[in-house]
Amino acid sequence: MTLTRVPVVGQQCHCRDNQDHFLARTFERLGLDDAQRQFLVHPFREVTMQIPLHVTAEEGEALCTFTAYRVQHNHARGPFKGGLRYHPEVNLEEMRALAQLMTWKTALANIPFGGAKGGIAVDPSELTLSELETLTKRFTQKLGILIGVHEDVPAPDVNTNPQVMAWIFEEYSKTHGYTPGIVTGKPLELGGAAGRLEATGYGAAFITMLVCESRSMALEGARVVIQGFGNVGSYTALRLAELGAKVIAVSDVYGGVTCDAGIDVQEAVTHVSDAGRLEGLAGTDALTNDELLALPCDILIPAALDGVINCDNEGSVRADIVVEAANMPVTHMADDALHDRGVLVVPDILANAGGVIVSYFEWAQNIQEFPWPRALALTRLEDCLRNAYERVAGGAARAGTSMRTAAYDQAVAAVLRAIELRGF
Ligand code: GLU
């Protein structure tokens, strides 16, 4: 298993500010009182854990302690659902904001889940595979009864993958019996769903296609720039290239590559799996991540971490459409500024919902012990995303708001309705 090295410097958590800002607007529009607001903002439950682990370093073996989190935001509409992220800058504030984002994402997609997020403050590329396995299994032990098929169902997120999910499944099954439905995003051999690995990227590309259709703009030949070439960025690029778009630049944590005639995305994937980075891809020129975000293009897709488009660099964005394949890649101030100058921003809770939607399919298949073919999963994914897109685009057009405002209004209203029906 390879886990991509992640940037350690220069990252800041913009998530909390963003959530507060987007929600405040929605709360006003829906006319919510103070108690309702408090209930919707604060998590149902949050846990912080310390995980000890002996780590082999150059100087010999050392005992390290890693801080881990699980924040369960809301489960009015179904079990808590959301990824586990392994990144040195994981912290409680970020987990709270991302857990809440999952609540709105699952509500908007109309799948029967709530929202959660968790992770460990660790740089996984500094651990051996067996250290990572031990850390993951100890994390699972500490999560204990907080997770469950009908309680809380984790999934992959930044720097976690099907192998990490397999370890969680194994550890949980030791005490609960064979339970594939405890996590989604598993390897196919262990009850993973065909289509789950590529689902987030596939969904982001599908939403991009719907946006182009609505604007009577051809996706074929459209110039696309993608920041991030991990699971989400690479599958978004592959699918968009398949649909005829011209991917003119992509980047990873080390920097980007560009080719005005269009990058051969499949070749880029092969190059990354051989060289470990995009740098040096034949037929391309190198550029920095900052230069990449400022390239003139039709569609810009941030597909890595949060806050990459912010008030410092928003003015240099020269795309007509920004599709948020990552969670919260555009800060709220940049979002307002882009909206004011007519750039369409397709919000994360719609653009990257493909992952959690196919997670839902995987969970349903595990419970029924009846796998679906990939084609069926992808058709159902498209139906689900088209439905959400039409509701959001229609709502935004009717109310004259941004797509984000319309998406938040609908998601929050759905969660509130479930809470009211169940009773406080
Ligand atoms: N981590 C993904 C997200 O942020 C997927 C979550 C899931 O499948 O539960 O949407």
Short mmCIF file of C-alpha atoms in Angstrom, two decimals, residues 44-409:
data_model
loop_
_atom_site.label_atom_id
_atom_site.label_comp_id
_atom_site.label_asym_id
_atom_site.label_seq_id
_atom_site.Cartn_x
_atom_site.Cartn_y
_atom_site.Cartn_z
CA PHE A 44 -23.85 15.17 19.37
CA ARG A 45 -20.63 13.70 20.77
CA GLU A 46 -16.89 14.16 20.36
CA VAL A 47 -14.01 12.00 21.58
CA THR A 48 -10.29 12.66 21.79
CA MET A 49 -7.97 9.71 22.38
CA GLN A 50 -4.26 9.15 22.92
CA ILE A 51 -2.79 6.17 21.11
CA PRO A 52 0.65 4.96 22.21
CA LEU A 53 2.84 3.24 19.62
CA HIS A 54 6.45 2.07 19.46
CA VAL A 55 7.91 3.64 16.32
CA THR A 56 11.21 2.77 14.69
CA ALA A 57 13.27 5.90 14.09
CA GLU A 58 16.89 6.39 12.95
CA GLU A 59 18.02 6.52 16.58
CA GLY A 60 16.21 3.27 17.39
CA GLU A 61 12.77 2.48 18.72
CA ALA A 62 10.82 5.24 20.47
CA LEU A 63 7.45 5.34 22.17
CA CYS A 64 5.20 7.95 20.54
CA THR A 65 1.70 9.07 21.41
CA PHE A 66 -0.70 10.05 18.66
CA THR A 67 -3.85 12.08 19.20
CA ALA A 68 -6.95 10.68 17.54
CA TYR A 69 -10.49 12.04 17.20
CA ARG A 70 -14.02 11.06 16.29
CA VAL A 71 -16.66 13.75 16.15
CA GLN A 72 -20.26 12.60 15.68
CA HIS A 73 -22.23 15.62 14.61
CA ASN A 74 -25.82 14.55 13.97
CA HIS A 75 -27.72 11.29 13.47
CA ALA A 76 -31.29 12.50 13.02
CA ARG A 77 -31.49 11.01 9.52
CA GLY A 78 -29.47 7.82 10.08
CA PRO A 79 -26.23 6.46 11.56
CA PHE A 80 -23.27 8.84 11.81
CA LYS A 81 -21.22 8.64 8.61
CA GLY A 82 -17.91 10.09 7.54
CA GLY A 83 -14.27 9.50 6.84
CA LEU A 84 -11.13 9.02 8.90
CA ARG A 85 -8.22 11.28 7.96
CA TYR A 86 -4.53 10.67 8.75
CA HIS A 87 -2.67 13.96 8.57
CA PRO A 88 -0.23 15.75 10.87
CA GLU A 89 -2.54 18.74 11.14
CA VAL A 90 -5.71 16.90 12.09
CA ASN A 91 -7.25 18.70 15.07
CA LEU A 92 -10.54 18.87 16.93
CA GLU A 93 -11.77 22.12 15.35
CA GLU A 94 -11.25 20.72 11.87
CA MET A 95 -12.98 17.45 12.79
CA ARG A 96 -15.97 19.36 14.15
CA ALA A 97 -16.37 21.37 10.97
CA LEU A 98 -15.88 18.37 8.68
CA ALA A 99 -18.29 16.21 10.73
CA GLN A 100 -20.92 18.88 10.34
CA LEU A 101 -20.21 19.10 6.62
CA MET A 102 -20.99 15.37 6.38
CA THR A 103 -24.39 15.94 8.02
CA TRP A 104 -25.29 18.45 5.30
CA LYS A 105 -23.78 16.29 2.55
CA THR A 106 -25.76 13.16 3.42
CA ALA A 107 -28.94 15.22 3.86
CA LEU A 108 -28.51 16.92 0.49
CA ALA A 109 -27.88 13.59 -1.24
CA ASN A 110 -30.94 12.24 0.56
CA ILE A 111 -29.20 9.11 1.84
CA PRO A 112 -30.10 7.74 5.30
CA PHE A 113 -27.07 8.87 7.27
CA GLY A 114 -25.97 11.64 9.58
CA GLY A 115 -22.51 13.16 9.77
CA ALA A 116 -19.23 12.37 11.49
CA LYS A 117 -15.49 12.75 10.93
CA GLY A 118 -12.41 11.42 12.63
CA GLY A 119 -8.74 10.96 12.23
CA ILE A 120 -5.28 10.77 13.72
CA ALA A 121 -2.71 13.55 13.86
CA VAL A 122 0.00 11.57 12.10
CA ASP A 123 2.08 11.72 8.94
CA PRO A 124 1.46 8.16 7.68
CA SER A 125 4.42 8.29 5.30
CA GLU A 126 6.72 8.33 8.35
CA LEU A 127 5.38 5.00 9.67
CA THR A 128 6.03 1.51 8.39
CA LEU A 129 3.08 -0.44 7.09
CA SER A 130 2.96 -2.61 10.19
CA GLU A 131 3.13 0.45 12.49
CA LEU A 132 0.23 1.94 10.59
CA GLU A 133 -1.71 -1.29 10.95
CA THR A 134 -1.12 -1.37 14.73
CA LEU A 135 -2.05 2.31 15.07
CA THR A 136 -5.26 1.78 13.09
CA LYS A 137 -6.25 -1.31 15.09
CA ARG A 138 -5.59 0.46 18.42
CA PHE A 139 -7.69 3.38 17.19
CA THR A 140 -10.49 0.92 16.39
CA GLN A 141 -10.23 -0.63 19.87
CA LYS A 142 -10.46 2.80 21.48
CA LEU A 143 -13.46 3.76 19.36
CA GLY A 144 -15.08 0.68 20.91
CA ILE A 145 -18.84 0.83 21.06
CA LEU A 146 -18.99 4.32 19.55
CA ILE A 147 -18.92 2.79 16.08
CA GLY A 148 -21.41 0.23 14.76
CA VAL A 149 -23.29 -0.71 11.59
CA HIS A 150 -26.32 1.25 12.83
CA GLU A 151 -24.36 3.71 14.99
CA ASP A 152 -21.40 5.18 13.16
CA VAL A 153 -19.81 3.92 9.93
CA PRO A 154 -16.31 5.28 9.10
CA ALA A 155 -14.82 5.46 5.59
CA PRO A 156 -11.63 6.63 3.83
CA ASP A 157 -10.64 10.29 3.70
CA VAL A 158 -7.33 12.13 3.23
CA ASN A 159 -4.46 9.59 3.43
CA THR A 160 -6.58 6.60 4.34
CA ASN A 161 -7.60 3.93 1.85
CA PRO A 162 -9.21 0.47 1.43
CA GLN A 163 -6.31 -1.20 3.29
CA VAL A 164 -6.89 1.00 6.35
CA MET A 165 -10.61 0.15 6.19
CA ALA A 166 -9.72 -3.57 6.01
CA TRP A 167 -7.74 -3.27 9.28
CA ILE A 168 -10.68 -1.58 11.01
CA PHE A 169 -13.05 -4.25 9.70
CA GLU A 170 -10.72 -6.98 11.02
CA GLU A 171 -10.28 -5.41 14.46
CA TYR A 172 -14.00 -4.74 14.88
CA SER A 173 -14.95 -8.23 13.68
CA LYS A 174 -12.74 -9.81 16.38
CA THR A 175 -15.25 -8.78 19.02
CA HIS A 176 -18.46 -8.52 16.98
CA GLY A 177 -18.16 -11.36 14.46
CA TYR A 178 -17.87 -10.87 10.70
CA THR A 179 -19.13 -7.30 10.19
CA PRO A 180 -18.24 -5.81 6.78
CA GLY A 181 -20.87 -3.06 7.21
CA ILE A 182 -18.80 -1.45 9.98
CA VAL A 183 -16.80 0.56 7.42
CA THR A 184 -17.21 1.50 3.77
CA GLY A 185 -14.52 1.92 1.16
CA LYS A 186 -13.21 -1.59 1.83
CA PRO A 187 -11.23 -3.70 -0.66
CA LEU A 188 -13.53 -5.55 -3.09
CA GLU A 189 -12.36 -8.89 -1.65
CA LEU A 190 -13.79 -7.94 1.77
CA GLY A 191 -17.21 -6.66 0.77
CA GLY A 192 -16.17 -3.37 -0.79
CA ALA A 193 -18.54 -2.03 -3.44
CA ALA A 194 -17.57 -2.06 -7.09
CA GLY A 195 -17.32 1.62 -8.05
CA ARG A 196 -16.54 2.97 -4.54
CA LEU A 197 -12.84 3.66 -5.18
CA GLU A 198 -13.54 5.98 -8.10
CA ALA A 199 -16.93 7.25 -6.84
CA THR A 200 -15.90 10.68 -5.53
CA GLY A 201 -13.99 11.57 -8.70
CA TYR A 202 -16.63 10.00 -10.93
CA GLY A 203 -19.30 12.04 -9.12
CA ALA A 204 -17.33 15.29 -9.35
CA ALA A 205 -16.92 14.74 -13.10
CA PHE A 206 -20.62 13.92 -13.46
CA ILE A 207 -21.64 17.10 -11.61
CA THR A 208 -19.23 19.08 -13.83
CA MET A 209 -20.98 17.58 -16.86
CA LEU A 210 -24.41 18.60 -15.50
CA VAL A 211 -23.17 22.16 -14.90
CA CYS A 212 -21.91 22.35 -18.49
CA GLU A 213 -25.25 21.00 -19.78
CA SER A 214 -27.16 23.66 -17.80
CA ARG A 215 -24.97 26.38 -19.25
CA SER A 216 -25.18 24.94 -22.79
CA MET A 217 -21.43 24.72 -22.68
CA ALA A 218 -19.58 21.83 -24.31
CA LEU A 219 -17.62 19.69 -21.88
CA GLU A 220 -15.86 18.24 -24.90
CA GLY A 221 -12.73 20.34 -25.34
CA ALA A 222 -13.36 22.39 -22.16
CA ARG A 223 -10.07 23.37 -20.50
CA VAL A 224 -9.86 21.84 -17.04
CA VAL A 225 -7.28 22.41 -14.28
CA ILE A 226 -7.17 20.02 -11.31
CA GLN A 227 -5.31 20.72 -8.06
CA GLY A 228 -4.59 17.46 -6.24
CA PHE A 229 -3.89 14.07 -7.82
CA GLY A 230 -4.76 11.64 -5.04
CA ASN A 231 -7.81 9.38 -5.14
CA VAL A 232 -10.27 12.21 -5.83
CA GLY A 233 -8.19 14.33 -8.24
CA SER A 234 -6.91 11.43 -10.33
CA TYR A 235 -10.33 9.79 -10.82
CA THR A 236 -11.93 13.17 -11.57
CA ALA A 237 -9.25 13.79 -14.21
CA LEU A 238 -9.63 10.31 -15.73
CA ARG A 239 -13.40 10.58 -15.99
CA LEU A 240 -13.37 14.12 -17.38
CA ALA A 241 -10.81 13.09 -20.00
CA GLU A 242 -13.08 10.14 -20.89
CA LEU A 243 -15.96 12.62 -21.32
CA GLY A 244 -13.84 14.62 -23.76
CA ALA A 245 -12.58 17.47 -21.56
CA LYS A 246 -9.05 18.74 -22.06
CA VAL A 247 -7.16 18.44 -18.76
CA ILE A 248 -4.46 21.10 -19.21
CA ALA A 249 -2.85 20.97 -15.76
CA VAL A 250 -2.74 18.76 -12.67
CA SER A 251 -0.72 18.96 -9.48
CA ASP A 252 0.25 17.04 -6.38
CA VAL A 253 1.94 18.12 -3.17
CA TYR A 254 5.31 18.51 -4.92
CA GLY A 255 4.02 20.81 -7.68
CA GLY A 256 2.15 20.70 -10.95
CA VAL A 257 2.56 19.85 -14.62
CA THR A 258 0.89 21.53 -17.57
CA CYS A 259 0.43 20.91 -21.28
CA ASP A 260 -1.69 23.26 -23.34
CA ALA A 261 -2.66 20.53 -25.81
CA GLY A 262 -4.02 18.40 -22.93
CA ILE A 263 -2.38 15.91 -20.58
CA ASP A 264 -2.69 12.18 -21.19
CA VAL A 265 -4.29 11.47 -17.79
CA GLN A 266 -3.81 7.71 -17.93
CA GLU A 267 -0.12 8.29 -18.58
CA ALA A 268 -0.01 10.69 -15.62
CA VAL A 269 -1.52 8.00 -13.37
CA THR A 270 1.07 5.46 -14.54
CA HIS A 271 3.88 7.99 -14.10
CA VAL A 272 2.78 8.75 -10.51
CA SER A 273 2.60 5.08 -9.61
CA ASP A 274 6.18 4.60 -10.94
CA ALA A 275 7.82 7.88 -9.88
CA GLY A 276 5.74 8.74 -6.82
CA ARG A 277 5.00 12.22 -8.15
CA LEU A 278 3.79 14.09 -11.24
CA GLU A 279 7.06 15.95 -11.71
CA GLY A 280 8.89 14.82 -14.84
CA LEU A 281 5.77 13.66 -16.72
CA ALA A 282 6.78 13.47 -20.40
CA GLY A 283 5.44 16.23 -22.66
CA THR A 284 4.57 18.61 -19.80
CA ASP A 285 6.08 21.76 -18.26
CA ALA A 286 6.44 22.17 -14.52
CA LEU A 287 4.57 24.84 -12.56
CA THR A 288 3.90 25.57 -8.91
CA ASN A 289 0.54 24.97 -7.22
CA ASP A 290 0.04 28.76 -7.03
CA GLU A 291 0.68 29.14 -10.76
CA LEU A 292 -1.69 26.27 -11.46
CA LEU A 293 -4.57 27.90 -9.57
CA ALA A 294 -4.07 31.06 -11.65
CA LEU A 295 -4.10 29.36 -15.07
CA PRO A 296 -6.77 30.64 -17.48
CA CYS A 297 -9.25 27.77 -17.90
CA ASP A 298 -12.96 26.97 -18.11
CA ILE A 299 -13.14 24.75 -15.04
CA LEU A 300 -10.91 24.73 -11.98
CA ILE A 301 -11.22 21.73 -9.65
CA PRO A 302 -9.54 21.91 -6.23
CA ALA A 303 -9.34 18.26 -5.17
CA ALA A 304 -6.95 18.26 -2.21
CA LEU A 305 -7.14 20.04 1.13
CA ASP A 306 -9.22 22.88 2.54
CA GLY A 307 -8.58 26.61 2.16
CA VAL A 308 -6.46 26.49 -1.02
CA ILE A 309 -8.51 29.25 -2.65
CA ASN A 310 -8.58 32.08 -0.15
CA CYS A 311 -8.64 35.88 -0.03
CA ASP A 312 -4.91 36.01 -0.84
CA ASN A 313 -5.16 34.25 -4.18
CA GLU A 314 -8.87 34.43 -5.14
CA GLY A 315 -8.21 37.45 -7.39
CA SER A 316 -5.85 35.43 -9.55
CA VAL A 317 -8.38 32.66 -10.29
CA ARG A 318 -9.23 32.86 -13.99
CA ALA A 319 -11.77 30.05 -14.31
CA ASP A 320 -15.48 30.43 -15.11
CA ILE A 321 -16.46 27.50 -12.92
CA VAL A 322 -14.91 26.15 -9.72
CA VAL A 323 -15.96 22.62 -8.72
CA GLU A 324 -15.15 21.77 -5.09
CA ALA A 325 -14.04 18.14 -5.29
CA ALA A 326 -12.21 18.57 -1.95
CA ASN A 327 -13.95 19.46 1.31
CA MET A 328 -13.97 23.24 1.88
CA PRO A 329 -11.23 24.18 -0.60
CA VAL A 330 -12.66 27.71 -1.01
CA THR A 331 -12.77 29.94 2.08
CA HIS A 332 -15.97 31.87 2.69
CA MET A 333 -14.43 35.24 1.82
CA ALA A 334 -13.06 33.89 -1.45
CA ASP A 335 -16.43 32.24 -2.08
CA ASP A 336 -18.27 35.57 -1.77
CA ALA A 337 -15.70 37.34 -3.96
CA LEU A 338 -15.89 34.67 -6.68
CA HIS A 339 -19.69 34.76 -6.60
CA ASP A 340 -19.66 38.57 -6.88
CA ARG A 341 -17.53 38.45 -10.01
CA GLY A 342 -19.71 35.82 -11.64
CA VAL A 343 -17.60 32.71 -11.10
CA LEU A 344 -19.86 29.72 -10.44
CA VAL A 345 -18.70 27.74 -7.39
CA VAL A 346 -20.20 24.26 -7.17
CA PRO A 347 -20.19 23.47 -3.43
CA ASP A 348 -18.41 20.47 -1.91
CA ILE A 349 -21.55 18.99 -0.35
CA LEU A 350 -22.84 18.47 -3.89
CA ALA A 351 -19.66 18.15 -5.96
CA ASN A 352 -17.92 15.49 -3.86
CA ALA A 353 -20.98 13.62 -2.56
CA GLY A 354 -20.32 10.70 -4.94
CA GLY A 355 -18.04 9.05 -2.39
CA VAL A 356 -20.49 8.90 0.46
CA ILE A 357 -23.36 7.99 -1.88
CA VAL A 358 -21.52 4.86 -3.05
CA SER A 359 -20.55 4.28 0.60
CA TYR A 360 -24.28 4.08 1.25
CA PHE A 361 -24.63 1.53 -1.56
CA GLU A 362 -21.74 -0.49 -0.07
CA TRP A 363 -23.34 -0.43 3.39
CA ALA A 364 -26.70 -1.51 1.93
CA GLN A 365 -25.03 -4.36 0.01
CA ASN A 366 -23.17 -5.50 3.15
CA ILE A 367 -26.37 -5.54 5.22
CA GLN A 368 -28.19 -7.49 2.51
CA GLU A 369 -25.12 -9.65 1.81
CA PHE A 370 -25.88 -9.15 -1.85
CA PRO A 371 -23.33 -7.37 -4.06
CA TRP A 372 -24.35 -5.20 -7.01
CA PRO A 373 -22.54 -4.93 -10.34
CA ARG A 374 -20.45 -1.76 -10.86
CA ALA A 375 -22.72 -0.54 -13.67
CA LEU A 376 -25.74 -0.60 -11.37
CA ALA A 377 -23.89 1.33 -8.65
CA LEU A 378 -22.78 3.99 -11.13
CA THR A 379 -26.27 4.36 -12.67
CA ARG A 380 -27.79 4.75 -9.21
CA LEU A 381 -25.02 7.20 -8.30
CA GLU A 382 -25.84 9.29 -11.36
CA ASP A 383 -29.58 9.25 -10.52
CA CYS A 384 -28.88 10.36 -6.97
CA LEU A 385 -26.49 13.13 -8.04
CA ARG A 386 -28.75 14.36 -10.85
CA ASN A 387 -31.62 14.59 -8.43
CA ALA A 388 -29.54 16.60 -5.92
CA TYR A 389 -28.11 18.80 -8.66
CA GLU A 390 -31.54 19.65 -10.05
CA ARG A 391 -32.85 20.53 -6.60
CA VAL A 392 -29.84 22.76 -5.86
CA ALA A 393 -29.62 24.43 -9.28
CA GLY A 394 -33.42 24.93 -9.30
CA GLY A 395 -33.40 26.34 -5.76
CA ALA A 396 -30.52 28.71 -6.55
CA ALA A 397 -32.24 29.95 -9.72
CA ARG A 398 -35.58 30.47 -7.98
CA ALA A 399 -34.11 32.31 -4.97
CA GLY A 400 -31.37 34.11 -6.90
CA THR A 401 -28.67 32.73 -4.58
CA SER A 402 -25.40 30.90 -5.03
CA MET A 403 -25.54 27.12 -5.38
CA ARG A 404 -23.91 26.84 -1.97
CA THR A 405 -26.64 28.85 -0.28
CA ALA A 406 -29.33 26.77 -1.97
CA ALA A 407 -27.56 23.53 -1.02
CA TYR A 408 -27.19 24.56 2.63
CA ASP A 409 -30.79 25.77 2.85
#
